Amino acid sequence: MAEEMKKQSMNIDHEASELGLEKEKGSENTKLDDDGRDRRTGTLVTASAHIITAVIGSGVLSLAWSMAQLGWVAGAAILMTFSSITYFTSTLLVDCYRSPDPITGHRNYTYMDVVRAHLGGIKVNLCGIAQYGNLIGVTIGYTITASISMVAVKRSNCFHKFGHKADCHTSNYPFMIIFAIIQIILSQIPNFHKLSWLSILAAIMSLAYSSIGLALSIAKVAGGSGRARTTLTGVEIGVDVSGSEKVWKMFQAIGDIAFAYAYSNVLIEIQDTLRSPPPENKVMKRASLVGVTTTTTFYILCGCMGYAAFGNKAPGNLLTEFGFYEPYWLVDFANVCVVIHLIGAYQVFCQPIFQFVENYCHKQWKENMFVTGEYTAKIPFGCSLGINPLRLVWRTVYVVVTAILAMIFPFFNVFLALIGALSFYPLTVYFPIEMHIAQTKIPKFSVRWVWLKILSWACLVVSIVAAVGSIQGLATEVKGYKPFKIKN
């Protein structure tokens, strides 16, 4: 009996360790996870908020333009197709967070760690180039986009006061500086674990401005003003565009939709915030379903209603390109929501970059107090903030550099589309599929293996098409580029 009870106790201990539980061994151990790090506190709600913040960007307001290039049939079909692909590959990726077993294996803290554990070799470096190149591009693009929305508020008030034909030119650069100052302060938040409140706020803001754009489109359609011309195939050759323009714009529209869903570059880092039990992969799959479903609903509604409202003349952005002038206060509020959302989204995308550099420095200079020292600073309202010299200097420099690049290359959003085109395939499709095949040991040339490869190759073609469209758009932008020119 004693021997049997001992075996049962050992089994319970083993099961507890597999689930990331710990026996109560004093106050110190209860604050640590199974890997010795601070206990994670993330939940389904916080993970869903992170995903929605990462996925629903201000690009939702340009979906009407994408629909106009593709038309009712292809536009809706492509939206649903990429929604399904993104959710499917995300379920493969979340199972790779722990290896070799998705529930009991050891943790991999970053996307590169996951690729290293399952594939190894040069693929780890390729993953790093694709992931961090994409993240850097996104943060620069968000600096530009946030400043455009800030300018839109000022211009909206100007148009309301002086009329829609008034000369309301405004420089983006002061607003880029304001955005950078805010990010310098927020960048001192140590890691993803401390960002939940900001992501929840940003997610609410993204839903708010998406809803406003949708409501204004519905109101325009219901009012019957303009009777916008729409077609099954989108803009018409010879009427709206030339044949070559139709092709290039279709390529760009496909790319915009494909990359509007991508959040794989931060998925593992989000999953690493989740507490366990329940198993992280199960929670993350539910969070992905919530995030992708919410995103798809808003994308389809905003894209379709925006197209119905403006037809083949749909603007690139419903709010900042003044698809709507009135009510001006509602347009202003929507653009403020865009800015608040991008403030949070910037942090979601730059945290993996911060952690990568800081982890490297900690490994290289363990005894250096500039790298490892932690100091406490008193801030208003009786709170305190932990200050690390490396974190303070390095993150401030990063934000300043991204802001300067945004000022030098104000058309960097075209570069961003190109970076997205090059990173969508490896991060969202290729690596998740290849790691799933390696982890589950799917036999070569089996039915499942063949279908997964077909999906991978098809998405590669889409990425190439989107990249070609982005390069053409970049070439067009460069022709008329004048540094530091105030845009209308």
XYZ file of C-alpha atoms in Angstrom:
488
model
C 0.000 0.000 0.000
C 2.774 2.426 0.936
C 4.593 1.664 -2.310
C 1.399 2.231 -4.321
C 0.735 5.580 -2.588
C 4.324 6.622 -3.315
C 3.875 5.802 -7.022
C 0.598 7.758 -7.142
C 2.331 10.732 -5.523
C 5.140 10.574 -8.085
C 2.588 10.449 -10.911
C 0.770 13.486 -9.542
C 4.059 15.400 -9.260
C 4.956 14.408 -12.818
C 1.565 15.537 -14.172
C 1.829 18.809 -12.277
C 5.255 19.540 -13.724
C 3.987 18.743 -17.213
C 1.216 21.329 -16.870
C 3.584 23.981 -15.595
C 2.326 23.669 -12.004
C 4.590 23.829 -8.985
C 4.323 22.481 -5.500
C 4.024 25.048 -2.745
C 7.587 25.376 -1.526
C 7.399 28.809 -0.012
C 6.485 32.220 -1.336
C 9.438 32.372 -3.726
C 8.577 29.293 -5.805
C 4.891 30.193 -6.147
C 5.941 33.329 -8.053
C 7.844 31.312 -10.669
C 6.750 29.246 -13.650
C 8.054 25.803 -14.587
C 10.955 27.409 -16.475
C 12.086 29.524 -13.502
C 10.758 32.795 -14.924
C 8.153 35.045 -13.303
C 4.752 33.418 -13.313
C 2.816 34.294 -16.458
C -0.612 35.864 -15.971
C -2.017 36.089 -19.518
C -5.523 34.827 -20.255
C -7.827 34.238 -23.212
C -9.002 37.857 -22.926
C -5.529 39.414 -22.926
C -4.289 37.163 -25.754
C -7.362 37.991 -27.856
C -6.778 41.696 -27.196
C -3.126 41.394 -28.290
C -4.205 39.638 -31.509
C -6.957 42.124 -32.338
C -4.538 44.978 -31.653
C -1.956 43.402 -33.969
C -4.353 42.403 -36.765
C -6.956 45.178 -37.011
C -4.840 48.081 -38.121
C -5.860 51.299 -39.792
C -5.618 49.258 -43.006
C -9.221 48.224 -42.382
C -10.189 51.680 -43.640
C -8.491 50.995 -46.992
C -10.398 47.768 -47.658
C -13.064 49.662 -49.596
C -10.290 50.624 -52.035
C -9.148 46.986 -52.225
C -12.718 45.872 -52.910
C -12.961 48.491 -55.661
C -9.917 47.012 -57.409
C -11.195 43.430 -57.179
C -14.980 43.756 -57.302
C -17.719 42.083 -55.303
C -16.905 38.476 -56.212
C -13.105 38.320 -56.008
C -12.895 40.846 -53.138
C -15.182 38.922 -50.783
C -13.689 35.558 -51.819
C -10.107 36.706 -51.156
C -11.064 38.165 -47.762
C -12.561 34.843 -46.667
C -9.709 32.804 -48.157
C -6.986 34.643 -46.284
C -9.029 34.609 -43.117
C -9.191 30.810 -43.289
C -5.504 30.431 -44.194
C -4.378 32.709 -41.359
C -6.441 30.894 -38.746
C -5.377 27.447 -39.997
C -1.646 28.191 -40.022
C -1.877 29.918 -36.630
C -3.270 26.686 -35.121
C -0.216 24.861 -36.483
C 2.169 27.474 -35.117
C 0.757 27.563 -31.570
C 1.387 23.811 -31.208
C 5.084 24.523 -31.779
C 5.447 26.844 -28.756
C 6.472 23.828 -26.687
C 8.686 21.126 -28.138
C 8.802 18.309 -28.841
C 5.343 17.846 -27.287
C 2.859 20.768 -27.664
C 1.686 20.427 -24.020
C 4.528 18.932 -21.986
C 7.591 20.039 -23.965
C 9.990 22.859 -23.074
C 9.041 26.441 -23.867
C 10.319 28.394 -26.874
C 10.095 32.105 -26.136
C 10.376 33.617 -29.623
C 9.553 32.699 -33.213
C 13.259 32.115 -33.873
C 13.456 29.768 -30.867
C 10.522 27.794 -32.267
C 12.165 27.458 -35.693
C 15.461 26.515 -34.021
C 13.773 23.746 -32.015
C 11.889 22.177 -34.926
C 13.909 22.923 -38.073
C 17.320 24.364 -37.130
C 20.098 25.295 -39.517
C 20.045 28.306 -41.808
C 16.254 28.471 -41.540
C 16.657 30.091 -38.108
C 18.577 33.013 -39.632
C 16.095 33.320 -42.496
C 13.274 33.435 -39.955
C 15.055 36.175 -37.997
C 15.588 38.309 -41.107
C 11.945 37.957 -42.170
C 10.483 38.514 -38.695
C 12.558 41.422 -37.450
C 12.706 43.108 -40.852
C 8.909 43.000 -40.937
C 8.597 44.307 -37.367
C 10.937 47.234 -38.020
C 9.005 48.113 -41.161
C 5.699 47.962 -39.301
C 6.872 50.350 -36.565
C 8.061 52.863 -39.164
C 4.808 52.490 -41.078
C 2.782 53.020 -37.901
C 4.677 56.245 -37.202
C 3.667 57.528 -40.638
C 0.068 56.323 -40.364
C -0.463 57.791 -36.885
C 0.838 61.182 -38.026
C -1.519 61.098 -41.032
C -4.500 60.554 -38.713
C -3.323 63.381 -36.440
C -3.064 65.679 -39.462
C -6.533 64.555 -40.572
C -8.019 65.863 -37.321
C -6.487 69.289 -37.878
C -7.531 69.359 -41.531
C -11.060 68.195 -40.693
C -11.530 71.151 -38.376
C -10.086 73.462 -41.039
C -12.476 72.155 -43.710
C -15.412 72.512 -41.336
C -14.502 76.120 -40.590
C -13.447 77.353 -44.042
C -15.188 74.937 -46.429
C -14.238 71.757 -48.262
C -12.283 73.634 -50.931
C -10.078 75.469 -48.432
C -6.272 75.177 -48.553
C -5.670 73.167 -45.377
C -2.164 71.833 -46.003
C -0.449 70.590 -42.847
C 2.980 69.058 -42.223
C 3.144 65.517 -40.819
C 6.541 66.003 -39.190
C 5.550 67.703 -35.900
C 3.003 64.950 -35.337
C 5.615 62.268 -35.991
C 7.704 63.863 -33.234
C 4.730 63.849 -30.849
C 4.090 60.158 -31.628
C 7.780 59.358 -31.049
C 7.808 61.100 -27.649
C 4.801 59.035 -26.546
C 6.524 55.841 -27.718
C 9.752 56.685 -25.897
C 7.780 56.816 -22.640
C 5.736 53.658 -23.302
C 8.813 51.754 -24.488
C 10.047 51.662 -20.905
C 7.334 49.091 -20.183
C 9.597 46.057 -19.681
C 7.840 43.358 -21.718
C 4.666 41.878 -23.177
C 3.506 40.770 -19.734
C 3.019 44.414 -18.705
C 1.240 45.452 -21.914
C -2.168 43.836 -21.398
C -3.949 47.051 -20.396
C -2.534 48.905 -23.404
C -3.554 46.141 -25.819
C -7.080 46.014 -24.413
C -7.401 49.801 -24.832
C -5.952 49.615 -28.352
C -8.309 46.766 -29.296
C -11.302 48.831 -28.130
C -10.066 51.772 -30.186
C -9.637 49.639 -33.315
C -13.195 48.362 -32.982
C -14.399 51.936 -32.384
C -12.937 53.538 -35.514
C -13.823 50.499 -37.631
C -17.409 50.807 -36.411
C -17.457 54.543 -37.162
C -16.158 53.968 -40.697
C -18.793 51.258 -41.138
C -21.591 53.442 -39.734
C -20.680 56.392 -41.966
C -20.634 54.095 -45.015
C -24.048 52.667 -44.111
C -25.420 56.178 -43.611
C -24.101 57.233 -47.034
C -25.647 54.183 -48.704
C -28.957 54.625 -46.856
C -29.034 58.322 -47.761
C -28.696 57.437 -51.423
C -26.217 60.265 -52.006
C -24.121 59.849 -55.109
C -25.416 56.382 -56.126
C -21.935 54.889 -56.331
C -21.134 52.691 -59.308
C -20.024 49.177 -58.337
C -19.333 46.110 -60.481
C -18.740 42.403 -59.996
C -15.145 42.773 -61.224
C -14.218 46.157 -59.731
C -12.746 49.145 -61.555
C -13.349 48.936 -65.302
C -10.686 49.045 -67.970
C -11.143 52.031 -70.238
C -13.537 53.711 -67.811
C -11.666 53.958 -64.509
C -8.176 52.685 -65.330
C -6.008 51.373 -68.134
C -5.372 47.668 -68.582
C -1.930 47.765 -66.965
C -3.186 49.876 -64.049
C -5.951 47.362 -63.431
C -3.433 44.522 -63.144
C -1.025 46.414 -60.835
C -3.804 47.622 -58.562
C -5.294 44.140 -58.327
C -1.881 42.821 -57.259
C -1.583 45.525 -54.619
C -5.131 44.891 -53.375
C -4.463 41.167 -52.971
C -1.305 42.004 -51.053
C -3.137 44.481 -48.813
C -5.749 41.879 -47.883
C -3.221 39.098 -47.334
C -1.023 41.139 -45.042
C -3.943 42.727 -43.208
C -4.420 39.354 -41.499
C -0.802 38.610 -40.652
C 0.111 38.472 -36.959
C 2.342 35.399 -36.952
C 5.412 37.586 -36.388
C 4.243 38.240 -32.808
C 2.123 35.130 -32.154
C 4.726 33.170 -30.186
C 5.605 36.206 -28.068
C 1.903 36.646 -27.271
C 1.557 32.959 -26.403
C 4.497 33.245 -24.022
C 2.407 35.575 -21.841
C -0.239 32.923 -21.094
C -0.537 31.261 -17.722
C -0.769 27.479 -17.529
C -2.914 25.467 -16.881
C -4.870 25.270 -19.129
C -2.306 24.382 -21.820
C -1.084 27.448 -23.710
C -1.745 25.996 -27.170
C -5.429 25.375 -26.417
C -5.948 28.892 -25.066
C -4.057 30.406 -27.989
C -6.168 28.534 -30.539
C -9.318 29.942 -28.959
C -7.747 33.410 -28.856
C -6.803 33.108 -32.545
C -10.355 32.101 -33.390
C -11.737 35.106 -31.485
C -9.209 37.473 -33.071
C -9.550 36.241 -36.651
C -13.357 35.988 -36.471
C -13.657 39.515 -35.070
C -11.228 40.812 -37.673
C -12.955 39.085 -40.587
C -16.375 40.369 -39.535
C -15.153 43.960 -39.476
C -13.098 43.548 -42.641
C -16.037 42.247 -44.666
C -18.467 44.820 -43.286
C -16.097 47.771 -43.720
C -14.840 46.632 -47.118
C -18.246 45.839 -48.582
C -20.137 48.809 -47.143
C -17.309 51.182 -48.020
C -17.361 49.894 -51.596
C -21.142 50.197 -51.717
C -20.866 53.798 -50.483
C -18.123 54.998 -52.840
C -18.044 52.407 -55.604
C -15.089 52.298 -57.976
C -13.992 55.743 -56.753
C -13.405 54.518 -53.183
C -10.602 56.491 -51.451
C -7.484 54.795 -50.119
C -8.544 55.635 -46.554
C -12.130 56.519 -45.645
C -11.128 58.804 -42.768
C -7.836 60.471 -43.692
C -8.561 60.982 -47.413
C -11.899 62.559 -46.542
C -14.364 60.103 -47.912
C -16.465 61.792 -45.232
C -16.339 65.454 -44.172
C -19.334 65.503 -41.835
C -20.104 65.120 -39.046
C -16.600 66.466 -38.587
C -16.522 65.761 -34.833
C -17.221 62.062 -35.474
C -14.478 61.906 -38.124
C -12.154 63.599 -35.622
C -13.031 61.092 -32.920
C -12.449 58.169 -35.295
C -9.000 59.469 -36.214
C -8.152 59.944 -32.529
C -9.126 56.288 -32.030
C -6.778 55.354 -34.896
C -3.911 57.184 -33.182
C -4.562 55.562 -29.787
C -4.756 52.142 -31.444
C -1.479 52.650 -33.292
C 0.203 53.788 -30.079
C -0.632 50.389 -28.581
C 0.027 48.423 -31.763
C 3.482 49.998 -32.090
C 4.371 48.544 -28.693
C 2.991 45.100 -29.572
C 5.214 44.955 -32.659
C 8.379 46.507 -31.231
C 8.524 44.464 -27.999
C 9.988 41.367 -29.778
C 12.715 43.610 -31.227
C 13.475 45.070 -27.801
C 13.606 41.631 -26.177
C 15.844 40.171 -28.885
C 18.529 42.848 -28.475
C 18.302 42.942 -24.672
C 18.494 39.163 -24.298
C 21.590 39.138 -26.494
C 23.221 41.868 -24.395
C 22.383 40.056 -21.157
C 24.087 36.905 -22.452
C 27.182 38.793 -23.608
C 27.687 41.145 -20.633
C 26.174 39.470 -17.582
C 28.214 41.458 -15.060
C 27.842 44.882 -16.651
C 25.595 47.105 -14.514
C 24.627 49.213 -17.538
C 23.089 46.056 -18.990
C 21.741 44.330 -15.876
C 21.251 47.132 -13.343
C 17.693 47.932 -12.210
C 16.786 51.208 -10.516
C 13.503 52.525 -9.203
C 12.189 55.959 -10.139
C 9.272 57.631 -8.422
C 6.511 58.854 -10.742
C 3.313 60.812 -10.019
C 0.306 59.312 -8.179
C 2.504 57.398 -5.761
C 3.733 54.905 -8.354
C 7.238 53.739 -9.188
C 8.914 52.722 -12.417
C 11.771 50.282 -12.875
C 14.593 51.808 -14.933
C 17.300 49.797 -16.647
C 20.073 51.880 -18.322
C 20.289 49.618 -21.394
C 16.524 49.593 -21.808
C 16.306 53.359 -21.429
C 19.057 54.171 -23.955
C 18.514 51.410 -26.522
C 14.732 51.735 -26.749
C 14.888 55.523 -26.930
C 17.436 55.324 -29.763
C 15.240 52.800 -31.622
C 12.131 55.002 -31.439
C 14.099 58.091 -32.533
C 15.621 56.232 -35.504
C 12.238 54.889 -36.686
C 10.778 58.403 -36.435
C 13.654 59.865 -38.481
C 13.262 57.180 -41.153
C 9.529 57.918 -41.285
C 10.333 61.598 -41.869
C 12.969 60.933 -44.528
C 10.834 58.380 -46.400
C 7.201 59.458 -45.961
C 6.161 56.913 -48.597
C 7.663 54.137 -46.478
C 4.240 52.489 -46.318
C 5.014 51.254 -49.852
C 8.275 49.784 -48.535
C 6.197 48.262 -45.766
C 3.943 46.555 -48.294
C 7.052 45.123 -49.960
C 8.478 43.942 -46.637
C 5.107 42.427 -45.843
C 5.031 40.690 -49.218
C 8.432 39.160 -48.560
C 7.637 38.117 -44.980
C 4.025 36.906 -45.319
C 4.927 33.630 -46.968
C 7.751 32.522 -44.655
C 6.194 33.665 -41.347
C 2.493 33.008 -41.868
C 2.633 29.964 -44.131
C 5.984 28.285 -44.791
C 7.466 27.932 -41.298
C 4.201 26.916 -39.554
C 3.573 24.220 -42.173
C 7.150 22.909 -42.200
C 7.326 22.819 -38.385
C 3.979 21.029 -38.202
C 5.231 18.402 -40.645
C 8.432 17.942 -38.612
C 6.679 17.902 -35.228
C 3.944 15.409 -36.178
C 6.248 13.409 -38.473
C 3.844 13.427 -41.433
C 5.050 10.886 -44.026
C 6.411 12.363 -47.227
C 3.983 12.215 -50.176
C 1.084 11.239 -47.942
C -2.272 12.910 -48.693
C -1.914 15.423 -45.818
C 1.686 16.195 -46.780
C 0.698 16.871 -50.406
C -2.187 19.197 -49.464
C -0.032 21.165 -47.045
C 2.625 21.603 -49.744
C 0.009 22.740 -52.280
C -1.225 25.374 -49.806
C 2.351 26.503 -49.197
C 3.174 26.829 -52.899
C -0.088 28.663 -53.657
C 0.666 31.234 -50.953
C 4.187 31.630 -52.329
C 2.684 32.633 -55.678
C 0.438 35.186 -53.930
C 3.435 36.663 -52.082
C 5.374 37.000 -55.327
C 2.416 38.681 -57.015
C 2.007 41.100 -54.085
C 5.742 41.848 -54.076
C 5.663 42.680 -57.789
C 2.709 45.009 -57.216
C 4.507 46.682 -54.297
C 7.678 47.229 -56.350
C 5.628 48.860 -59.103
C 3.897 51.087 -56.533
C 7.262 51.992 -55.015
C 8.651 52.953 -58.413
C 5.639 55.208 -58.987
C 6.061 56.913 -55.594
C 9.784 57.533 -56.086
C 9.188 59.360 -59.380
C 7.305 62.177 -57.700
C 9.214 62.146 -54.399
C 10.330 65.466 -52.936
C 11.961 65.215 -49.478
C 10.219 67.031 -46.616
C 7.415 68.301 -48.840
C 4.171 69.116 -47.007
C 1.513 66.729 -48.256
C -2.050 67.763 -48.940
